[in-house]
Structures are given as structure tokens and as C-alpha cells.
Short mmCIF file of C-alpha atoms in Angstrom, two decimals:
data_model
loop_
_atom_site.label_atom_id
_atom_site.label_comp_id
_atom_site.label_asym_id
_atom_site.label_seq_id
_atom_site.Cartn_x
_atom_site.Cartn_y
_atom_site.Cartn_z
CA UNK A 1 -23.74 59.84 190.12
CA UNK A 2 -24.59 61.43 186.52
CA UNK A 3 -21.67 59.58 185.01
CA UNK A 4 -23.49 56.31 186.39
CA UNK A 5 -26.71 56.49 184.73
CA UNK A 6 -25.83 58.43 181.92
CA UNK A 7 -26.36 56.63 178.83
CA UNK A 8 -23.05 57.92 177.21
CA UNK A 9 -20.25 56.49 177.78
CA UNK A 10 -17.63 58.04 175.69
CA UNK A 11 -15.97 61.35 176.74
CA UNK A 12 -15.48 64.42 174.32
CA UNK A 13 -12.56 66.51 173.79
CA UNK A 14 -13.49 68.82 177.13
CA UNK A 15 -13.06 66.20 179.37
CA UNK A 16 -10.44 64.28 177.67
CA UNK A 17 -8.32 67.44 177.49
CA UNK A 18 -8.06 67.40 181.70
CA UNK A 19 -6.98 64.11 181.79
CA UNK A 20 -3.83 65.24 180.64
CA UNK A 21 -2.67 68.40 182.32
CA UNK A 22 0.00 70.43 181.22
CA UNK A 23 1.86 73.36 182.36
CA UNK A 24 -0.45 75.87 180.47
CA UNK A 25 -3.09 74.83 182.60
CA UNK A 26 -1.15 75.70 185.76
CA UNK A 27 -0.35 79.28 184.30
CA UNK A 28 -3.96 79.88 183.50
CA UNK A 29 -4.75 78.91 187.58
CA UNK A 30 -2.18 80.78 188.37
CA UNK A 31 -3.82 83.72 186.61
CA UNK A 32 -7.10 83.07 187.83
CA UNK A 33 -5.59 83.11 191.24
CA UNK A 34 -4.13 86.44 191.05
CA UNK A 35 -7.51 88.17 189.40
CA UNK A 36 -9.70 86.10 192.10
CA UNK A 37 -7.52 87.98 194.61
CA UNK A 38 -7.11 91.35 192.95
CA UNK A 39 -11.23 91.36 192.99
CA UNK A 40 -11.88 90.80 195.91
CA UNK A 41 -9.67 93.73 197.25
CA UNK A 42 -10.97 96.37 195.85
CA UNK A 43 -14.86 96.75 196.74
CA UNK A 44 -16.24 98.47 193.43
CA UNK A 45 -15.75 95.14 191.69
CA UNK A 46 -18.57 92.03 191.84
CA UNK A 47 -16.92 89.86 194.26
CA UNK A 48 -19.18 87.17 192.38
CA UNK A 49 -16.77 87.24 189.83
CA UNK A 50 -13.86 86.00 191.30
CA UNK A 51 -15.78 82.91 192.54
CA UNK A 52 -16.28 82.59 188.87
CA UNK A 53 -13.00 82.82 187.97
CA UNK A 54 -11.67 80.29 190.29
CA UNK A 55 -14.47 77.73 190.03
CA UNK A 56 -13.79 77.78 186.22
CA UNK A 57 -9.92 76.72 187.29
CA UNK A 58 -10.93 73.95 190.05
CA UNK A 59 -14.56 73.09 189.45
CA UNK A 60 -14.11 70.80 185.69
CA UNK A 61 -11.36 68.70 186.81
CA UNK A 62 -13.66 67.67 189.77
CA UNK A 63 -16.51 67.02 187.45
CA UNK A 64 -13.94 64.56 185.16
CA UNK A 65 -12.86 62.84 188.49
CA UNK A 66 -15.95 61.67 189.13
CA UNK A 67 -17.00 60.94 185.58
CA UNK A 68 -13.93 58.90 185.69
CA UNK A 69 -14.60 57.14 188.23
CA UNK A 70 -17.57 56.38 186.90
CA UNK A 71 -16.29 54.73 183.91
CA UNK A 72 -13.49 53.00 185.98
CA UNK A 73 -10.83 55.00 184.18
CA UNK A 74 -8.16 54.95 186.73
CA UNK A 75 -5.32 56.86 184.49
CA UNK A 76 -7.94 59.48 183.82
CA UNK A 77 -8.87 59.76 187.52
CA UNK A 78 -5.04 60.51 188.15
CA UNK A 79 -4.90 63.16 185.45
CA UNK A 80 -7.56 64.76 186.48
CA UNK A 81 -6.69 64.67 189.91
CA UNK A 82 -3.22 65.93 189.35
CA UNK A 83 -4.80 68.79 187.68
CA UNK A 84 -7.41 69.92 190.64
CA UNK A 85 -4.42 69.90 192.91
CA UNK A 86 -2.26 71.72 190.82
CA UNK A 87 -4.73 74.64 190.18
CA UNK A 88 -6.04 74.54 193.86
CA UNK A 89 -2.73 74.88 194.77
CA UNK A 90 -1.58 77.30 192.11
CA UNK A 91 -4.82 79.57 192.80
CA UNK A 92 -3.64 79.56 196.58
CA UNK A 93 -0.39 80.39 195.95
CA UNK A 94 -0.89 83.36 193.48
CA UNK A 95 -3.28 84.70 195.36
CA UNK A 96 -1.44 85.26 198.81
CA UNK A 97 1.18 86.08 197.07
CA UNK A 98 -0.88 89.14 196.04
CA UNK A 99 -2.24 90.28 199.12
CA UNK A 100 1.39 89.37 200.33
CA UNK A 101 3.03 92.00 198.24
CA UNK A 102 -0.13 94.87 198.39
CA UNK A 103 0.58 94.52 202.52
CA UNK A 104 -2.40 93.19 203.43
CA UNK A 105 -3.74 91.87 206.73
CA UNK A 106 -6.48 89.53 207.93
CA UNK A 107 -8.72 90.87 211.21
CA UNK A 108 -7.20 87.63 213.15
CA UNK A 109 -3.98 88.39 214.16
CA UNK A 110 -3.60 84.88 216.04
CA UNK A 111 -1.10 83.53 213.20
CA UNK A 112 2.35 85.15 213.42
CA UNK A 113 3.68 86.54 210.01
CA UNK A 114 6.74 84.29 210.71
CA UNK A 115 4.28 81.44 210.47
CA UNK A 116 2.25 82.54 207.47
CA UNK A 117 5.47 82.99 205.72
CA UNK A 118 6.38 79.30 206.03
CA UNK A 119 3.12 78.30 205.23
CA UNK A 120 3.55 79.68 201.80
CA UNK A 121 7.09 78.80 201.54
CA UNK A 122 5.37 75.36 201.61
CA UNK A 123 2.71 75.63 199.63
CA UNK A 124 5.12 77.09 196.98
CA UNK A 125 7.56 74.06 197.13
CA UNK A 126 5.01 72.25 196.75
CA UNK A 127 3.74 73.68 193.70
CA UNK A 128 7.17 73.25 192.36
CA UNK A 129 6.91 69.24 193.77
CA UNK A 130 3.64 69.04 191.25
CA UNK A 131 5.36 71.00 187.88
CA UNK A 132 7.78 68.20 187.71
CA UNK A 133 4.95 65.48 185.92
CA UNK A 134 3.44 68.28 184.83
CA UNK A 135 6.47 69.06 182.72
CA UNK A 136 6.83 65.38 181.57
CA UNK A 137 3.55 65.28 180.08
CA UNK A 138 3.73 68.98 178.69
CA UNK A 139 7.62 67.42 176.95
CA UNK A 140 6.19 64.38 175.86
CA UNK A 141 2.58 66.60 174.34
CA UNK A 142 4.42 68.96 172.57
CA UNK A 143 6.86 65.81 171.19
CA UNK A 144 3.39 64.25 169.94
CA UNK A 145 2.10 67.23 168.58
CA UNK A 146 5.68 67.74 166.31
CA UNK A 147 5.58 63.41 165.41
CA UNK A 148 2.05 64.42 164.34
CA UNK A 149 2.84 67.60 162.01
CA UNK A 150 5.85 65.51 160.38
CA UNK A 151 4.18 62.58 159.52
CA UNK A 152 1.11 64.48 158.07
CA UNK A 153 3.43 67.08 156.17
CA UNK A 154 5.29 63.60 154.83
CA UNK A 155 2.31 62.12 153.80
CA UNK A 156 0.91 64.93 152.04
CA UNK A 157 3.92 65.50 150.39
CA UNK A 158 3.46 61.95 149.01
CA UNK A 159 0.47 62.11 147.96
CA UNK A 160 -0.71 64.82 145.90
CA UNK A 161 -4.58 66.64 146.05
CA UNK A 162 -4.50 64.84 149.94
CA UNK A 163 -5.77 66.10 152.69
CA UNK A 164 -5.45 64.42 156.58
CA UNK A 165 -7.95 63.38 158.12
CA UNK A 166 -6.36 62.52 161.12
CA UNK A 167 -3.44 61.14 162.68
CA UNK A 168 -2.38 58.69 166.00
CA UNK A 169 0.87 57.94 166.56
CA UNK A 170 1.22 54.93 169.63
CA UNK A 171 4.34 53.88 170.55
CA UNK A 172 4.78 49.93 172.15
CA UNK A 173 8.04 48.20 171.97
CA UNK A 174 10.43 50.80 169.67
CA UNK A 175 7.65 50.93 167.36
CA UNK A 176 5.85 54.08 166.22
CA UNK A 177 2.63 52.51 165.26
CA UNK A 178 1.12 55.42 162.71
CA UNK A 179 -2.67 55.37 161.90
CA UNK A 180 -3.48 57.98 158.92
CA UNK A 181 -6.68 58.94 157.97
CA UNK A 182 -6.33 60.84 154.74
CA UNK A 183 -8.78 62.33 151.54
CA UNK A 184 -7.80 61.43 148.39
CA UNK A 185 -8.94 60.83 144.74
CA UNK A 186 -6.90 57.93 144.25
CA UNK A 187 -5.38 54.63 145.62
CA UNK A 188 -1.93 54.23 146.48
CA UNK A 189 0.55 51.63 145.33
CA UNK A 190 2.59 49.07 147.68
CA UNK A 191 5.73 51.50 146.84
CA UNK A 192 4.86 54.42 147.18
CA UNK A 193 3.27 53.08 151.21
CA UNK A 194 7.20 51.86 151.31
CA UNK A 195 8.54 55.39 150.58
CA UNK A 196 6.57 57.11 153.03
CA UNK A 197 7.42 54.43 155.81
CA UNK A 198 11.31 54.62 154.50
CA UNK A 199 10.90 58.72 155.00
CA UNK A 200 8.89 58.72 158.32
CA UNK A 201 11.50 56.03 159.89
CA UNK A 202 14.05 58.40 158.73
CA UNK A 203 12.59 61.85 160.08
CA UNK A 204 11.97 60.43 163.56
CA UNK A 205 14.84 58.47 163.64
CA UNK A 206 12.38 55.47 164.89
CA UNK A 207 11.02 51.74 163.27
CA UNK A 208 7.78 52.81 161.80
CA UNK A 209 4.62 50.94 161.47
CA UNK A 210 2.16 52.22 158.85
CA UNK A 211 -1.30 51.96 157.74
CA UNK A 212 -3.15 54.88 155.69
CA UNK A 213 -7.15 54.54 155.36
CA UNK A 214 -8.30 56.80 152.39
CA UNK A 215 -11.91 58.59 151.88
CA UNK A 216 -12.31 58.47 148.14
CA UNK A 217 -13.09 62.02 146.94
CA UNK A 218 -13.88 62.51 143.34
CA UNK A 219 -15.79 65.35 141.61
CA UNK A 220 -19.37 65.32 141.19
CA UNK A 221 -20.38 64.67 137.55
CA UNK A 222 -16.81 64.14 136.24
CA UNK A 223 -16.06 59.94 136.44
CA UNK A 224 -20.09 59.35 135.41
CA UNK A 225 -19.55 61.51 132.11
CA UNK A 226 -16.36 59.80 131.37
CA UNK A 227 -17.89 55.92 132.06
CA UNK A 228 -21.18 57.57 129.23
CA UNK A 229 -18.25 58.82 126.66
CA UNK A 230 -16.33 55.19 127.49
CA UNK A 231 -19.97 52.73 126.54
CA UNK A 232 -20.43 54.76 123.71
#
């Protein structure tokens, strides 16, 4: 409902990040899990906290789902998803695994040990079931992150006094298509764009696509005392 009459429509870094879960996000869960459960066990402690500490795992990637939906993002709807059901899970998981291994034992005795053994035995294969795409997208982040470093090193290297703005690297049809933002206080040349391209498509091994947008930075002062001394 808020992502429907909000005005904005464009989602920051916070949400954007839990569209694409990776496995560091199921270790942190997993964590949260085990405190949430070692809390709650020993009286002295706020039990407040570990609701804290688990909403903080399971309650954003419900808020994302439903600004997703919102916004009719349906890949960022399954992201997020597969991240509240990986830390749901994960939370579950750790946590009777702790009060599996300090011996204790709920006041209903109605479910056999047998039977909450298997339970978890389930819920732990199936934690396994969800670190498979979770380990795809975790491969192929880290392989982004790396394509991102090398082409910004490369450029840099290029191009002296630059700094990076920023850097996207898409990929469509054997094609890394490479969108630089960079600082610099000076143009370059058709060549030296055709040595960088040469390099990249070397490093990662890949047909390159390049384009380079440069923020003109030039010292305050400097060029308009040299255009005085020039007229004169």
C-alpha cells in the first residue's frame, strides 16, 4: 500500500541490495538465528531483543516484496522473496539447532523426538535446496565485482590524474557492454579509447563494447589566468 501512493518511484541502494541475495546474507540469518535463540534461554537477557534481532533478518525483505510489487518488478519480487525464505528458514534452522544441542525441551511432549528430528532433517535439506541460487548469484556478484575493479584499474591506468566515477558492465549476446563514468582534466583521443578496448577485451578474455563519459575537472583560477596572459 505505501509503495502505491508513494510519489517515488525509484528504489535506493537498501532495497536494491535484497533483490539480490547472496550467501552472506544467509550467514548473517543464520547468526541472528542462533543469538535469537541463545536469548531467549537464559532469563537475565531482554527477550525483546531477540525479536529484534530476527525481525531485522526477515522483516526488510518483506517490506521490498511488497514495494516490488508495487512497482510491478517481478525479478525483484523473486529476489526478495528468495531472500525472506532463506533467512526464515536459516533463522529456524540455527536456532533449533541450538536448543537441540543445549538439551532442551518444550512443556508439550505430544511430538516424539524421532519426529522433531526429521522435521529438522527437512528443514535443513531444505536450506541446502535454497544455497544452490544463492550460490549462483553470490559466483556471478563476486565475478561482477572483479570485471568492475579491472576495467576501472585499466582505465585509470590509461588515463592519467583520472578518477572513476562509476562503472556498469551488461553483458547481451558475447558482448561486455562497459559504461565508464570517469573525472578528468582532459579529452581523450580515438586511440587511446582503442587501447583501452584492445586491453579490456584482452583481460576478460571477452568482445568489449566501450563508451567513457568524462566530468571535466580543471583547477580553479589556473585556465582563466592563462586565456588573460594568451589576449595580452
Amino acid at each position: 500500500l505505501i509503495g502505491l501512493i508513494s510519489p517515488i518511484n525509484e528504489f535506493g541502494t537498501e532495497v536494491l541490495s535484497r533483490t539480490q541475495p547472496t550467501l552472506f546474507e544467509l550467514f548473517i540469518a543464520l547468526a541472528a538465528g542462533f543469538a535469537g535463540a541463545f536469548i531467549i534461554s537464559y532469563p537475565k537477557l531482554a527477550h525483546a531483543i531477540a525479536g529484534v534481532v530476527i525481525a531485522a533478518a526477515l522483516v526488510p525483505p518483506i517490506c521490498v516484496i511488497g514495494l516490488s510489487l508495487a512497482e510491478r518488478n517481478l525479478e525483484a519480487v523473486g529476489g526478495s522473496l528468495l531472500l525472506f525464505i532463506a533467512n526464515l528458514i536459516a533463522v529456524t534452522v540455527s536456532a533449533a539447532l541450538f536448543f537441540l544441542f543445549a538439551k532442551f525441551k518444550t512443556l508439550n511432549y505430544s511430538s516424539s523426538e524421532g519426529n522433531k528430528k526429521k522435521n529438522l532433517v527437512w528443514s535443513i535439506l531444505t536450506l541446502i535446496v535454497i544455497c544452490i541460487p544463492l550460490v549462483i548469484i553470490t559466483s556471478n556478484t563476486i565475478l561482477d565485482f572483479q570485471r568492475v575493479n579491472l576495467a576501472n584499474k585499466i582505465i585509470m591506468i590509461n588515463i592519467p590524474n583520472s578518477e572513476v566515477v562509476e562503472t556498469k558492465i551488461n553483458s547481451m549476446d558475447d558482448i561486455y557492454y562497459i559504461r565508464a563514468t570517469i573525472r578528468a582534466n582532459q579529452n581523450i583521443r580515438q586511440y587511446k579509447m582503442d587501447e583501452i578496448s584492445t586491453e579490456l577485451a584482452h583481460e576478460l578474455d571477452n568482445s568489449i563494447n566501450l563508451k567513457i563519459f568524462i566530468i571535466p575537472v580543471m583547477e580553479g583560477g589556473k585556465f582563466i589566468e592563462q586565456d588573460i596572459i594568451s589576449a595580452q
